[in-house]
XYZ file of C-alpha atoms in Angstrom:
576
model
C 12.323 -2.803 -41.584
C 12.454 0.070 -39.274
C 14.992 1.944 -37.209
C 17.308 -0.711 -35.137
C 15.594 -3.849 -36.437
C 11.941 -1.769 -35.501
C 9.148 -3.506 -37.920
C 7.079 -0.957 -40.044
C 4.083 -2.060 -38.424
C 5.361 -1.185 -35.374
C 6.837 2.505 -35.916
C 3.914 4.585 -35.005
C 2.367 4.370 -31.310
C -1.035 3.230 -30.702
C -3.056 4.224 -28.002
C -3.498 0.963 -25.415
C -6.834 -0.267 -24.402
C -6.143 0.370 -20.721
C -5.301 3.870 -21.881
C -8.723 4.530 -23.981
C -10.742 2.857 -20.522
C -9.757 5.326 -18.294
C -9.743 8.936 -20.891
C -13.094 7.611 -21.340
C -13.959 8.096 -17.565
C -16.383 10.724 -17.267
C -14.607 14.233 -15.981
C -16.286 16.790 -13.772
C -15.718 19.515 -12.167
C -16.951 20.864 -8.545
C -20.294 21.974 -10.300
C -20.962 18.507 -11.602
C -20.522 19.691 -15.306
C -18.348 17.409 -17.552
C -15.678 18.499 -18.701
C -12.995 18.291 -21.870
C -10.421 14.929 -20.273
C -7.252 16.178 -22.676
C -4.903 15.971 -20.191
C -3.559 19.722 -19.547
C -1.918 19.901 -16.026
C -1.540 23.408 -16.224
C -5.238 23.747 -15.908
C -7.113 24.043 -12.326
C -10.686 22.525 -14.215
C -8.722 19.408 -15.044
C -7.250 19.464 -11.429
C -10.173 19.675 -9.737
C -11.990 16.796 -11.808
C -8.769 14.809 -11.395
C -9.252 15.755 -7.414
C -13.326 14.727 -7.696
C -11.908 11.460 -9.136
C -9.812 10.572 -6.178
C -12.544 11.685 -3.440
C -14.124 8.511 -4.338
C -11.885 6.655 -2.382
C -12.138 8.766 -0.031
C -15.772 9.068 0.606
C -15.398 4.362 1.220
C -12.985 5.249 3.985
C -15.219 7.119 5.545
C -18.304 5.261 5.346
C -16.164 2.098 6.194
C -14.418 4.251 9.803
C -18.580 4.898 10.407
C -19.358 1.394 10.064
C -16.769 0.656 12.036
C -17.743 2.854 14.712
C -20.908 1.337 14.638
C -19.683 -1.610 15.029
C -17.734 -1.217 18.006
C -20.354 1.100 19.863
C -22.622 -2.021 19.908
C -20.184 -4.700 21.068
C -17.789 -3.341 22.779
C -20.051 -3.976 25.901
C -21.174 -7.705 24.666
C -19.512 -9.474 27.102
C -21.272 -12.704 26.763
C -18.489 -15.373 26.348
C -18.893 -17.107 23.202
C -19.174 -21.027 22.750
C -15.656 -22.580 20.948
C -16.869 -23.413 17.668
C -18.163 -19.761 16.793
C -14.877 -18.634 18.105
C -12.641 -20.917 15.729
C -15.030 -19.769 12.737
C -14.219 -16.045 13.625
C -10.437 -17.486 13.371
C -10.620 -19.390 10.262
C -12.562 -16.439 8.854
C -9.659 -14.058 9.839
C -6.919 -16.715 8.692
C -8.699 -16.858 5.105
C -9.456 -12.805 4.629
C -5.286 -12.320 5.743
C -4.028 -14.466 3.027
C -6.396 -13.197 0.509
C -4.734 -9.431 1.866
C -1.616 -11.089 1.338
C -1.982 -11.868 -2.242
C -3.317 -8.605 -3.064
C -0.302 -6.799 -1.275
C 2.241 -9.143 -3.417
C -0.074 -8.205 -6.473
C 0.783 -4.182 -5.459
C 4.741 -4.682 -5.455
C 4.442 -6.836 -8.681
C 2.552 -3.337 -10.406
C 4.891 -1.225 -8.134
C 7.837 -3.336 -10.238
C 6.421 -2.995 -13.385
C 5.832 0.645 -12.801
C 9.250 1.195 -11.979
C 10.419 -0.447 -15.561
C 8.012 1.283 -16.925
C 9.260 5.087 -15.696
C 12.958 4.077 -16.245
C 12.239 3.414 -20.240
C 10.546 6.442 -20.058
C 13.764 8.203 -18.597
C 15.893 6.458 -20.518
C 14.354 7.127 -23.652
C 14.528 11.094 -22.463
C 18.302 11.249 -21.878
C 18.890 9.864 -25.443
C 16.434 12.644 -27.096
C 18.168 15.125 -24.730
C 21.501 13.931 -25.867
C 20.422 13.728 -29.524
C 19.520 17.736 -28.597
C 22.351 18.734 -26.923
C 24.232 17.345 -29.511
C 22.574 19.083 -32.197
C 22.730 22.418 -29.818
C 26.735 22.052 -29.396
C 27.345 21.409 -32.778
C 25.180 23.641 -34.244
C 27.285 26.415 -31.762
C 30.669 25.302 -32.715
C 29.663 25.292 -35.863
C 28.530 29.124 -35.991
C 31.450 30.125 -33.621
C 33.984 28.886 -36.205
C 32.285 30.370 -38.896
C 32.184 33.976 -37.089
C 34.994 33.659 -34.784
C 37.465 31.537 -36.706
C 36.528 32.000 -40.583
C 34.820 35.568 -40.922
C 37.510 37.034 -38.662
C 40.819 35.576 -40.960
C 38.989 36.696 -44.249
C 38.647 40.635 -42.759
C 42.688 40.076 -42.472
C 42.596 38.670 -45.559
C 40.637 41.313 -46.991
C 43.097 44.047 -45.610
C 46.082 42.352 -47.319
C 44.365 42.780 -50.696
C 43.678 46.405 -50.387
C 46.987 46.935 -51.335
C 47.982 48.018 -54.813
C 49.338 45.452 -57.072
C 50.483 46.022 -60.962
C 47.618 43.507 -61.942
C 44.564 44.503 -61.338
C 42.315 42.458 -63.049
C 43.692 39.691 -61.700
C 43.200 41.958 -57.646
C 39.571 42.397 -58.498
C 39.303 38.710 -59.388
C 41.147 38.042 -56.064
C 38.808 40.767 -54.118
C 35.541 38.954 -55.828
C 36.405 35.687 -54.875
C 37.271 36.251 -51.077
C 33.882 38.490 -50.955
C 31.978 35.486 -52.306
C 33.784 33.376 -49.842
C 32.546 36.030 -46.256
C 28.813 36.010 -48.210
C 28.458 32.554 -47.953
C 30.310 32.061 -44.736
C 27.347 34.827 -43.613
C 24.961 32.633 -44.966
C 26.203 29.416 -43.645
C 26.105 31.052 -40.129
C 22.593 31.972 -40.202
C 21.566 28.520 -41.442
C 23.025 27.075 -38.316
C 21.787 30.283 -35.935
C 18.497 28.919 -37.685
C 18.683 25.702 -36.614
C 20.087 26.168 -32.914
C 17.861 29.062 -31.980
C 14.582 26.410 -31.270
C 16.273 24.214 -29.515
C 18.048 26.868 -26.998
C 14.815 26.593 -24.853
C 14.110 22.774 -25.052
C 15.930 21.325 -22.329
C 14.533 18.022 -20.155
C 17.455 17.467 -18.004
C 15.926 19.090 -14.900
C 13.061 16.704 -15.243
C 14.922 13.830 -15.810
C 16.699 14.631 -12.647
C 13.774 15.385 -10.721
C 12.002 11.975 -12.273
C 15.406 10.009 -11.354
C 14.847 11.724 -7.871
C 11.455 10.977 -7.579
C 11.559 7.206 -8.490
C 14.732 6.485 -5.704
C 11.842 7.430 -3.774
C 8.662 6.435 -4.279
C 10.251 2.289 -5.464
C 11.493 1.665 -2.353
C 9.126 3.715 0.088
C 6.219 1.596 -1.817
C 7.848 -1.367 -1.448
C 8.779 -0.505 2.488
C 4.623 0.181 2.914
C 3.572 -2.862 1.631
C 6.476 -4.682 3.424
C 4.992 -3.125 6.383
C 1.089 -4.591 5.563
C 2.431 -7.828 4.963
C 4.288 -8.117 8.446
C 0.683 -6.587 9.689
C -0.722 -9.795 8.286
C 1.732 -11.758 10.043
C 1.056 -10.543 13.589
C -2.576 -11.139 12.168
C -1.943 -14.926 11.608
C 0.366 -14.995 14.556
C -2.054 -14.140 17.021
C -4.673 -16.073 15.511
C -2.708 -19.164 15.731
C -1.285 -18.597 19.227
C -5.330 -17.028 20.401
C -2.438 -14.095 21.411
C -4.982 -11.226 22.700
C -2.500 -8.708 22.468
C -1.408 -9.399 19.046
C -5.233 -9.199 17.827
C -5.740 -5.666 19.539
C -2.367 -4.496 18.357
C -3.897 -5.264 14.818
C -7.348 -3.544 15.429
C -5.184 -0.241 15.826
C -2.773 -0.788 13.533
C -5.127 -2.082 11.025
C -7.207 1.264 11.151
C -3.772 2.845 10.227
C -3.791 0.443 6.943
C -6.896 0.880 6.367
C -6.526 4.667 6.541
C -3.523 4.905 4.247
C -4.368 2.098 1.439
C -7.541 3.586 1.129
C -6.007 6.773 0.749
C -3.702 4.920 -1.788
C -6.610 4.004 -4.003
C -7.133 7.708 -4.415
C -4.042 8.735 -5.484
C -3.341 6.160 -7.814
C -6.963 6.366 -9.183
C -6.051 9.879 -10.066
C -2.933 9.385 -11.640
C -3.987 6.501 -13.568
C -6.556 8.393 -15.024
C -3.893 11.712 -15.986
C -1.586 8.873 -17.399
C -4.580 7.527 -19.313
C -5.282 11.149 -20.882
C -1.681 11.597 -21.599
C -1.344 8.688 -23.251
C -4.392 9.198 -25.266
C -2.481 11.338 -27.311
C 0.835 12.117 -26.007
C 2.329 14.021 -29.262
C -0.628 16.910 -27.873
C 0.795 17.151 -24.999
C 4.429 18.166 -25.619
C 3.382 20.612 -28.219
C 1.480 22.119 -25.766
C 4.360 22.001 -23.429
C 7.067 23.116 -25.873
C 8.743 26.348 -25.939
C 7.380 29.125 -28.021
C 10.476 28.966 -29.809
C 9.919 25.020 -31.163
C 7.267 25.304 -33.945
C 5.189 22.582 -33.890
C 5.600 21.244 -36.972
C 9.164 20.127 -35.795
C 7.963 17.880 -32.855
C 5.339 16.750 -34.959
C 7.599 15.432 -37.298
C 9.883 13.531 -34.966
C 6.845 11.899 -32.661
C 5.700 11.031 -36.422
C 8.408 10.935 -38.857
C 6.415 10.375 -41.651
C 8.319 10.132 -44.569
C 5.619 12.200 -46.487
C 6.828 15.121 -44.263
C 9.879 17.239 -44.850
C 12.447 17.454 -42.173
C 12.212 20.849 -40.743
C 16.349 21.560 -40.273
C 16.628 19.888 -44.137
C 16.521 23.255 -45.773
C 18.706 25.157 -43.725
C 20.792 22.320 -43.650
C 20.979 21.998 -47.339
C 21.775 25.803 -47.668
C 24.841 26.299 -44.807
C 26.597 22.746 -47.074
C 26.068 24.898 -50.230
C 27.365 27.740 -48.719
C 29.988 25.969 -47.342
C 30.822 24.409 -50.529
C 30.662 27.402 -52.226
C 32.689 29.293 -49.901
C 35.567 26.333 -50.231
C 35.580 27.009 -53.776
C 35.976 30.780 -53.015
C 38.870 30.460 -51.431
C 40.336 27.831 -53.744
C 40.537 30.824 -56.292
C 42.237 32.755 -53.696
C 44.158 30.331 -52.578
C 45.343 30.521 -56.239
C 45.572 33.738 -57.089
C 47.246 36.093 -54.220
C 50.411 33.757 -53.679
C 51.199 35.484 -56.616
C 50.003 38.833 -56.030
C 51.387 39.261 -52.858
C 54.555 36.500 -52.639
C 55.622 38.391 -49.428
C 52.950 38.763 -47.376
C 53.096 35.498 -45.803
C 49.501 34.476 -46.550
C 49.891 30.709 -46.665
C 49.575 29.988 -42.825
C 46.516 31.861 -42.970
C 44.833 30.363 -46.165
C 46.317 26.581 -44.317
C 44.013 27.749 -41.517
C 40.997 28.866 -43.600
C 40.630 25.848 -45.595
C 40.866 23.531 -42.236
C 38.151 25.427 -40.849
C 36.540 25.241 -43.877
C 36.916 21.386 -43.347
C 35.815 21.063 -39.842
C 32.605 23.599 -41.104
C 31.492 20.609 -43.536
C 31.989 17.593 -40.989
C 29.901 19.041 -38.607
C 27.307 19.764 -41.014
C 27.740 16.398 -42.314
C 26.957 15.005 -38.566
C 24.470 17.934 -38.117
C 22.481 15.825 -40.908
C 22.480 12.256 -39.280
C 21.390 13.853 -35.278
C 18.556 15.694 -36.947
C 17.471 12.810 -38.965
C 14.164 12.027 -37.101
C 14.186 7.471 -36.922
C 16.678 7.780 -33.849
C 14.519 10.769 -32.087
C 11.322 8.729 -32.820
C 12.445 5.505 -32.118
C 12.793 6.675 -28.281
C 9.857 8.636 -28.370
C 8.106 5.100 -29.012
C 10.100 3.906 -26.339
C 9.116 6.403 -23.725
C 5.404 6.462 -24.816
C 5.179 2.779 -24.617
C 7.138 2.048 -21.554
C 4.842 4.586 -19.763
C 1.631 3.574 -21.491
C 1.615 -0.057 -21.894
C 4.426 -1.297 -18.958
C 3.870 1.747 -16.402
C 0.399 2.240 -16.632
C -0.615 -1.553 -16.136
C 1.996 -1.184 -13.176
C -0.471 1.467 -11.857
C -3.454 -0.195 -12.584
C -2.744 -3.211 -10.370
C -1.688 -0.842 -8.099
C -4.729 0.481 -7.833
C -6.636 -2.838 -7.853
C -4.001 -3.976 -5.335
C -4.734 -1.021 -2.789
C -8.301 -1.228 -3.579
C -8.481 -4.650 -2.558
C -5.972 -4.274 -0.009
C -8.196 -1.610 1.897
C -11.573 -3.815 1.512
C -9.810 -6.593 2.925
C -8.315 -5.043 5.941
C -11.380 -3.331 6.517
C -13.021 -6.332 6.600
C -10.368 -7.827 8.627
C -10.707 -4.817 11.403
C -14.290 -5.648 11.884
C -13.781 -9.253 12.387
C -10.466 -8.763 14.658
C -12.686 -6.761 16.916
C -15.390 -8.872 17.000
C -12.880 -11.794 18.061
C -10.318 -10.175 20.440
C -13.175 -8.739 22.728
C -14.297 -12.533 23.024
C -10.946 -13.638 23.833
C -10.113 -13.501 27.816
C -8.995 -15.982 29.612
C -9.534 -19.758 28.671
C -11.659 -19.805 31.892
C -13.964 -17.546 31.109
C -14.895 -19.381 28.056
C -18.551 -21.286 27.853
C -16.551 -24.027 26.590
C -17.356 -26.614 29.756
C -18.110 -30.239 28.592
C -21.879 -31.383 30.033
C -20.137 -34.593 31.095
C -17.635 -32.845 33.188
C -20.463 -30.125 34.186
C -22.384 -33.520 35.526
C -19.424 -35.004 37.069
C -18.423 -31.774 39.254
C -21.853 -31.671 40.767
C -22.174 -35.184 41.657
C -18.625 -35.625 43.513
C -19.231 -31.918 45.578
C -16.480 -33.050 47.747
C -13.794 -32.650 45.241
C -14.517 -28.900 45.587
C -12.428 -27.154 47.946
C -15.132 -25.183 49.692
C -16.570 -28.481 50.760
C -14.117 -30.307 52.455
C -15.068 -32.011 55.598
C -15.026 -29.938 58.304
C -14.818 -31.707 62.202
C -15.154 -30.050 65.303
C -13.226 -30.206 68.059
C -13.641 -33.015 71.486
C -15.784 -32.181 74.480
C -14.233 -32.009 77.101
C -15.871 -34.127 79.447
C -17.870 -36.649 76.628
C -16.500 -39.245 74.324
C -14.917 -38.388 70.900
C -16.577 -36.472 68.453
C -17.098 -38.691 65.478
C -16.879 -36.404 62.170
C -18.076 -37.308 58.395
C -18.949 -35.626 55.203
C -21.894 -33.452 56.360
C -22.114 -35.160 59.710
C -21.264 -33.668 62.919
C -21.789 -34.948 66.147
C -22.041 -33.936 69.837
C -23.141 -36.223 72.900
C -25.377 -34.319 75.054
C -27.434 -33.726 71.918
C -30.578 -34.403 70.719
C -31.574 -36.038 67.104
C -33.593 -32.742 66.535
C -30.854 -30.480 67.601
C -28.516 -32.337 64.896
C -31.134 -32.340 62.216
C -31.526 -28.562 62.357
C -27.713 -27.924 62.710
C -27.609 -30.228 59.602
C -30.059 -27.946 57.884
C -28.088 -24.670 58.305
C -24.933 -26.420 56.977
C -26.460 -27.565 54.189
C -28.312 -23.735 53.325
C -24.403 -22.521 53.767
C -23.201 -24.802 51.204
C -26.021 -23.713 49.314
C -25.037 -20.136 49.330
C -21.738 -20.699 48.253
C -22.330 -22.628 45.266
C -24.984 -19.655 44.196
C -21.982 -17.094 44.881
C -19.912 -19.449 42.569
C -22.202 -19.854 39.788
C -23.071 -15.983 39.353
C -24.214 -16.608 35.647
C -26.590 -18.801 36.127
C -28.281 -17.306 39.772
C -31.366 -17.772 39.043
C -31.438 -21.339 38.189
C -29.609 -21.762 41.233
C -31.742 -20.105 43.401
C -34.501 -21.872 42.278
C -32.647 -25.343 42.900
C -31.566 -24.117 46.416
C -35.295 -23.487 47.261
C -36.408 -26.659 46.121
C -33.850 -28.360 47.938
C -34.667 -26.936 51.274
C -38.511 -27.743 50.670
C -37.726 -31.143 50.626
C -35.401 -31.306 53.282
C -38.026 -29.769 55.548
C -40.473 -32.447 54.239
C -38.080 -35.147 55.128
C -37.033 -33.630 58.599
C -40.719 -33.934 59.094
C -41.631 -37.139 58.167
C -38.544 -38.150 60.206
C -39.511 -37.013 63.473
C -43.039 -38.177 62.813
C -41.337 -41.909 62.408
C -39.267 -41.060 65.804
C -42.692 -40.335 67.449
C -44.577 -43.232 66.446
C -42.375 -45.793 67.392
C -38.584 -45.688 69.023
C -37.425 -48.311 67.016
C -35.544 -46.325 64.812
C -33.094 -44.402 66.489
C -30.249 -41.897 65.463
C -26.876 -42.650 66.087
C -24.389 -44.792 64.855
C -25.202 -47.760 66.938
C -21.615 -50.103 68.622
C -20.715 -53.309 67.841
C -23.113 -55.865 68.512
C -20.313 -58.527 70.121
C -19.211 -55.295 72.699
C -20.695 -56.187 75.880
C -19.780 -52.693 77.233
C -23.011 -50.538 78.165
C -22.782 -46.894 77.938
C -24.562 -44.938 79.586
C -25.787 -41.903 78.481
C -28.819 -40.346 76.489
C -29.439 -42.634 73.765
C -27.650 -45.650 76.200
C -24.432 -43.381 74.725
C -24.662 -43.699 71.380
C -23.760 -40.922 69.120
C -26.629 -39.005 67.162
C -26.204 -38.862 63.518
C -28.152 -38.948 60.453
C -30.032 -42.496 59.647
C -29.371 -44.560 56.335
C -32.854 -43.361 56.013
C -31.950 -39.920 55.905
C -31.053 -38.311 52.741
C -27.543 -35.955 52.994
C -27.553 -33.221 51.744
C -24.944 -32.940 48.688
C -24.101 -30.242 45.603
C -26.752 -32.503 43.562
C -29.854 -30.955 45.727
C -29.202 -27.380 44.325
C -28.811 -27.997 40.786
């Protein structure tokens, strides 16, 4: 087993198939000449191949605003109404295309969620490594203070003490040797841990983390907000659909160039950045060497993104030689500790030996903790954290992203078109061609239901008897039949006229009718006054009462002149 339950199999990263699809990606630059895809930031060639990349995106927004354009140049002044059932298709078309936008927006906040996991591993992972190497830094630091502040400093007062003349002097010289053995491996021990501090003085993350925890409380919730936004765009979409709400559809059709605008714009960013990602984590290891300080070898972070137990730990030997020093200088001062009590009995060295052996102590803990932070499972069990929480989790977060605003742009552009094909259609519901043939049939054949054809009567004559008034009919006494038929005629043109005003889309047909119609009025007028000629049998008028013995007298023995049953009247039917 590995590090914290970690299977064997599992302790070295592998590069995900997402991850090897997009570094394989061709790369170019602005010449058109591939280019090496190891992902170097730092370089303006891989920039500007990384820029190419997103253009792509680009380039489909503008060909889909020119279509557009087209588009609307060559309807925008189709006003031809448009029967119902091609306007419910343009509806059910929109209803269909806005869910389908829907589903690809929700598929966008489940990659924005995974991308978020994904980048808080990864910044997870990187405040344990930068505790594990502040850790290291600070100890390493107390450790060489103490040894030149604390240890070094008591053994030079040390050292004075014994320059003092004592009867034995073999026994001074042993003294003398043992406390200068003791300062050359302090010396020693120092360096060691100068050694291993001095790389890791320049390796510091913590302004990135902060930046990345900066970054991320912004871009979450801002993506979510954006997509929040699209998806209440698709509402307004449905909602004016459903209520055939003009105003909501045009609101749309210039809101929806706005969406269309940004997600397409979307797809280029995260097209780009998918494909950095996908370089980095092609070989991830290459990149922070590259981005190390000068004063990290490289063997050292190849050892903890590794830690191959064939390798050697680069702190080992250094570690290994400030503990023997250490040891050795304990055992220095054990002979000292020994010997100048009784050399010098009055010199009060005992507080000062008490103080030289504790920091001796504290010396060998921290090199004994020194040993377990620079052990390299914990370091590279959250560099496999970071690399696969960015790799595997955050890069299939950005991948669906990308399909997500890929299909998201598509579809709205799609759903522009169609909006503005349907809201220029939409006026009022009178304006519609919608008008049942029955109830075309029925308005012509009852004209007197129309309000410009109500019966009109004139008013008495003085002097004659009442003016008897119908539905086309008017009559006068004094009159003749002839007189009546021709006034007759002239109302009848009138109402003609007004149902060709009224009808302006279909003129011509009405003209036509009109024509006809007066044609055979004239023919019947004639034929009528050829009957009155022949024989004055028939006779106009609306004759009395047979039973009234009353005579009138009077042109036409006062009877009223009016049209015949004979005589066709003139109705809405004649001109259509």
């Amino acid at each position: 087993m590995g590090y914290l339950g970690m299977a064997e199999d599992d302790d070295q990263y592998r590069v995900p198939l997402i991850a090897k699809l997009l570094h394989a990606l061709p790369h170019y630059n602005i010449t058109f000449h591939r280019i090496n895809n190891t992902f170097r930031p730092s370089n303006d060639v891989y920039l500007e191949s990384l820029g190419i990349l997103g253009s792509i995106p680009a380039a489909l927004l503008i060909v889909s605003l020119f279509g557009l354009l087209l588009y609307l140049l060559t309807r925008c002044c189709d006003r031809k109404p448009r029967p119902a059932h091609s306007i419910t298709s343009l509806k059910v078309t929109l209803s269909i295309v806005t869910v389908l936008c829907c589903a690809a927006i929700g598929l966008g906040l489940y990659g924005n969620d995974d991308l978020h996991n994904g980048l808080l591993e990864v910044l997870q992972a990187g405040r344990k490594v930068d505790g594990v190497v502040s850790s290291v830094r600070n100890q390493t630091f107390i450790l060489e203070n103490t040894l030149t502040m604390k240890i070094q400093q008591q053994l030079t007062e040390l050292e004075d003490i014994f320059d003092q003349k004592t009867n034995n002097q073999t026994a001074l010289a042993q003294l003398q040797q043992a406390l200068l053995t003791a300062k050359g491996n302090i010396t020693i021990a120092k360096n060691a841990a100068n050694d291993i501090r001095r790389p890791l003085v320049g390796l510091t993350i913590t302004d990135f983390l902060t930046k990345g925890d900066q970054w991320e409380l912004i871009r979450w919730p801002g993506t979510v907000a954006i997509l929040a936004l699209l998806l209440v765009l698709c509402a307004v979409l449905l909602v004016g659909v459903a209520r055939h709400s003009r105003c909501a559809l045009i609101l749309f059709s210039v809101c929806g160039l706005l969406a269309v605008t940004g997600s397409w714009l979307m797809s280029g960013l995260y097209l780009s950045t998918s494909v950095a990602v996908g370089d980095l984590c092609n070989d991830p290891a290459d990149f922070l060497v590259h981005q190390a300080p000068h004063e990290l070898p490289a063997d050292i972070l190849l050892y903890y993104t590794q830690c191959d137990i064939s390798r050697s730990n680069p702190f080992t030997q250094r570690l290994r030689e400030s503990q023997n020093a250490i040891n050795n200088a304990r055992n220095a001062m054990s002979t000292v500790s020994k010997i100048s009590p009784v050399l010098f009995k009055n010199a009060g060295l005992a507080p000062k030996l008490g103080s030289v052996n504790a920091d001796i102590k504290l010396c060998e803990r921290l090199l004994t903790g020194l040993t377990a932070l620079v052990d390299c499972r914990a370091v590279h069990y959250s560099y496999l954290v970071a690399t696969r929480g960015l790799c595997e989790c955050g890069l299939l977060g950005l991948v669906l992203m990308l399909i997500a605003s890929f299909m998201a742009a598509i579809l709205l552009t799609i759903m522009v078109w169609v909006d503005s094909h349907t809201w220029i259609y939409i006026r009022k519901r009178n304006d519609y061609a919608q008008v049942e043939e029955q109830s075309y049939v029925s308005h012509q054949l009852h004209p007197q239901s129309h309000p410009n054809m109500n019966t009109r009567t004139l008013p008495h004559h003085p002097k004659g008897p009442p003016v008897i008034s119908g539905s086309h009919t008017i009559a006068h006494p004094g009159r003749s039949a002839k007189h009546d038929l021709g006034q007759m005629q002239q109302q009848a043109q009138q109402q003609a006229q007004q149902q060709a005003q009224q009808q302006l889309h279909h003129q011509q047909a009405h003209a036509q009718a009109a024509q006809q119609a007066a044609q055979a009025q004239a023919h019947m007028m004639h034929h009528h006054q050829a009957m009155m000629r022949a024989g004055g049998t028939h006779t106009l008028g609306r004759l009395p009462s047979h039973s009234s013995p009353t005579h009138l007298h009077g042109p036409n023995n006062g009877k009223y002149a009016t049209l015949s049953k004979h005589c066709k009247t003139l109705d809405a039917n004649d001109f259509y």
